[in-house]
PDB file of C-alpha atoms in Angstrom:
ATOM      1  CA  MET O  18       0.000   0.000   0.000  1.00 75.00           C
ATOM      2  CA  ILE O  19       1.217   3.496  -0.883  1.00 78.00           C
ATOM      3  CA  VAL O  20       0.199   6.322   1.435  1.00 80.00           C
ATOM      4  CA  THR O  21       0.044   9.723  -0.290  1.00 85.00           C
ATOM      5  CA  ASN O  22      -1.188  13.250   0.273  1.00 85.00           C
ATOM      6  CA  ILE O  23      -3.462  12.944  -2.801  1.00 87.00           C
ATOM      7  CA  ARG O  24      -7.088  13.091  -1.714  1.00 82.00           C
ATOM      8  CA  GLN O  25      -8.558  11.025  -4.528  1.00 83.00           C
ATOM      9  CA  LEU O  26      -7.158   9.788  -7.817  1.00 84.00           C
ATOM     10  CA  ARG O  27      -8.884   7.100  -9.815  1.00 84.00           C
ATOM     11  CA  ASP O  28      -7.078   4.551 -11.969  1.00 87.00           C
ATOM     12  CA  PRO O  29      -3.541   5.759 -11.176  1.00 90.00           C
ATOM     13  CA  PHE O  30      -0.557   4.913 -13.330  1.00 93.00           C
ATOM     14  CA  ILE O  31       3.011   5.637 -12.199  1.00 95.00           C
ATOM     15  CA  LEU O  32       5.870   6.381 -14.602  1.00 96.00           C
ATOM     16  CA  VAL O  33       9.454   6.462 -13.302  1.00 95.00           C
ATOM     17  CA  GLU O  34      11.720   8.903 -15.132  1.00 93.00           C
ATOM     18  CA  LYS O  35      15.232   9.630 -13.847  1.00 89.00           C
ATOM     19  CA  ASP O  36      14.840  10.627 -10.171  1.00 91.00           C
ATOM     20  CA  ALA O  37      11.113  11.350 -10.264  1.00 96.00           C
ATOM     21  CA  TYR O  38       7.811   9.518 -10.137  1.00 96.00           C
ATOM     22  CA  TYR O  39       4.887  10.758 -12.231  1.00 96.00           C
ATOM     23  CA  MET O  40       1.376   9.619 -11.340  1.00 94.00           C
ATOM     24  CA  TYR O  41      -1.347  10.010 -13.953  1.00 93.00           C
ATOM     25  CA  GLY O  42      -5.019   9.546 -13.156  1.00 87.00           C
ATOM     26  CA  SER O  43      -8.507   9.894 -14.545  1.00 80.00           C
ATOM     27  CA  LYS O  44      -9.771  13.410 -15.260  1.00 78.00           C
ATOM     28  CA  TRP O  45      -6.448  14.529 -16.832  1.00 81.00           C
ATOM     29  CA  GLU O  46      -4.549  14.823 -13.543  1.00 88.00           C
ATOM     30  CA  LEU O  47      -0.779  14.525 -13.120  1.00 93.00           C
ATOM     31  CA  TYR O  48       1.269  14.511  -9.902  1.00 96.00           C
ATOM     32  CA  LYS O  49       5.058  14.524  -9.488  1.00 96.00           C
ATOM     33  CA  ASN O  50       7.139  13.141  -6.620  1.00 97.00           C
ATOM     34  CA  VAL O  51      10.894  13.711  -6.296  1.00 97.00           C
ATOM     35  CA  SER O  52      11.315  12.424  -2.735  1.00 95.00           C
ATOM     36  CA  GLY O  53      12.800   9.087  -3.789  1.00 92.00           C
ATOM     37  CA  SER O  54       9.901   7.205  -2.178  1.00 92.00           C
ATOM     38  CA  LEU O  55       6.402   6.441  -3.409  1.00 91.00           C
ATOM     39  CA  ASP O  56       5.208   7.463   0.070  1.00 90.00           C
ATOM     40  CA  GLY O  57       6.775  10.919  -0.371  1.00 92.00           C
ATOM     41  CA  GLU O  58       5.061  14.189  -1.191  1.00 94.00           C
ATOM     42  CA  TRP O  59       3.140  14.325  -4.465  1.00 95.00           C
ATOM     43  CA  VAL O  60       2.697  17.765  -6.057  1.00 96.00           C
ATOM     44  CA  LYS O  61      -0.014  18.396  -8.639  1.00 94.00           C
ATOM     45  CA  VAL O  62       1.383  19.506 -12.003  1.00 95.00           C
ATOM     46  CA  GLU O  63      -0.731  22.363 -13.307  1.00 91.00           C
ATOM     47  CA  LYS O  64      -0.275  22.086 -17.053  1.00 86.00           C
ATOM     48  CA  GLU O  65      -1.957  20.485 -20.016  1.00 82.00           C
ATOM     49  CA  ILE O  66      -0.739  16.895 -20.198  1.00 81.00           C
ATOM     50  CA  VAL O  67      -2.612  15.857 -23.355  1.00 78.00           C
ATOM     51  CA  LYS O  68      -3.550  17.772 -26.474  1.00 76.00           C
ATOM     52  CA  LYS O  69      -7.104  16.751 -27.284  1.00 74.00           C
ATOM     53  CA  PRO O  70      -8.239  16.617 -30.928  1.00 74.00           C
ATOM     54  CA  ASP O  71     -10.485  19.478 -32.057  1.00 79.00           C
ATOM     55  CA  ASP O  72     -13.408  17.073 -32.490  1.00 78.00           C
ATOM     56  CA  PHE O  73     -12.971  15.507 -29.017  1.00 76.00           C
ATOM     57  CA  VAL O  74     -16.241  15.264 -27.090  1.00 75.00           C
ATOM     58  CA  GLY O  75     -16.287  14.637 -23.353  1.00 71.00           C
ATOM     59  CA  ASP O  76     -13.966  15.426 -20.511  1.00 67.00           C
ATOM     60  CA  VAL O  77     -13.089  12.197 -18.732  1.00 69.00           C
ATOM     61  CA  MET O  78     -10.385   9.649 -19.436  1.00 73.00           C
ATOM     62  CA  TRP O  79     -10.035   6.387 -17.575  1.00 79.00           C
ATOM     63  CA  ALA O  80      -7.064   4.247 -16.629  1.00 85.00           C
ATOM     64  CA  PRO O  81      -4.282   6.153 -18.406  1.00 89.00           C
ATOM     65  CA  GLU O  82      -0.947   4.521 -19.167  1.00 93.00           C
ATOM     66  CA  VAL O  83       2.114   6.503 -20.245  1.00 94.00           C
ATOM     67  CA  HIS O  84       5.087   4.870 -21.932  1.00 95.00           C
ATOM     68  CA  LYS O  85       8.341   6.274 -23.271  1.00 95.00           C
ATOM     69  CA  VAL O  86       9.315   4.925 -26.688  1.00 96.00           C
ATOM     70  CA  ASN O  87      12.350   6.213 -28.590  1.00 96.00           C
ATOM     71  CA  GLY O  88      12.446   9.414 -26.521  1.00 94.00           C
ATOM     72  CA  CYS O  89       8.732  10.234 -26.967  1.00 93.00           C
ATOM     73  CA  TYR O  90       5.941   9.783 -24.446  1.00 90.00           C
ATOM     74  CA  TYR O  91       2.669   8.107 -25.417  1.00 91.00           C
ATOM     75  CA  MET O  92      -0.522   8.026 -23.374  1.00 90.00           C
ATOM     76  CA  PHE O  93      -3.023   5.231 -23.837  1.00 88.00           C
ATOM     77  CA  THR O  94      -6.422   5.646 -22.244  1.00 84.00           C
ATOM     78  CA  THR O  95     -10.126   4.988 -22.528  1.00 78.00           C
ATOM     79  CA  TYR O  96     -12.350   8.010 -23.099  1.00 72.00           C
ATOM     80  CA  PHE O  97     -15.869   8.456 -21.798  1.00 65.00           C
ATOM     81  CA  TYR O  98     -18.298  10.954 -23.274  1.00 61.00           C
TER      82      TYR O  98
END
């Protein structure tokens, strides 16, 4: 079990990159932790993490996964509208 200061985050996915953990969750949320421990302090990242297509309808994504491939990051998720 991981104990965090995040009140609620559904379907979390954690990406490890260098000395930081990045936790993505439903509703386009991203948190960063540089404490060196998953139980450390998570800080919400206030920036757009995904560019939505112009014809995108809806505002909720579920169960995101982020993977780094050849230096680029790709997010896979299910959308609900």
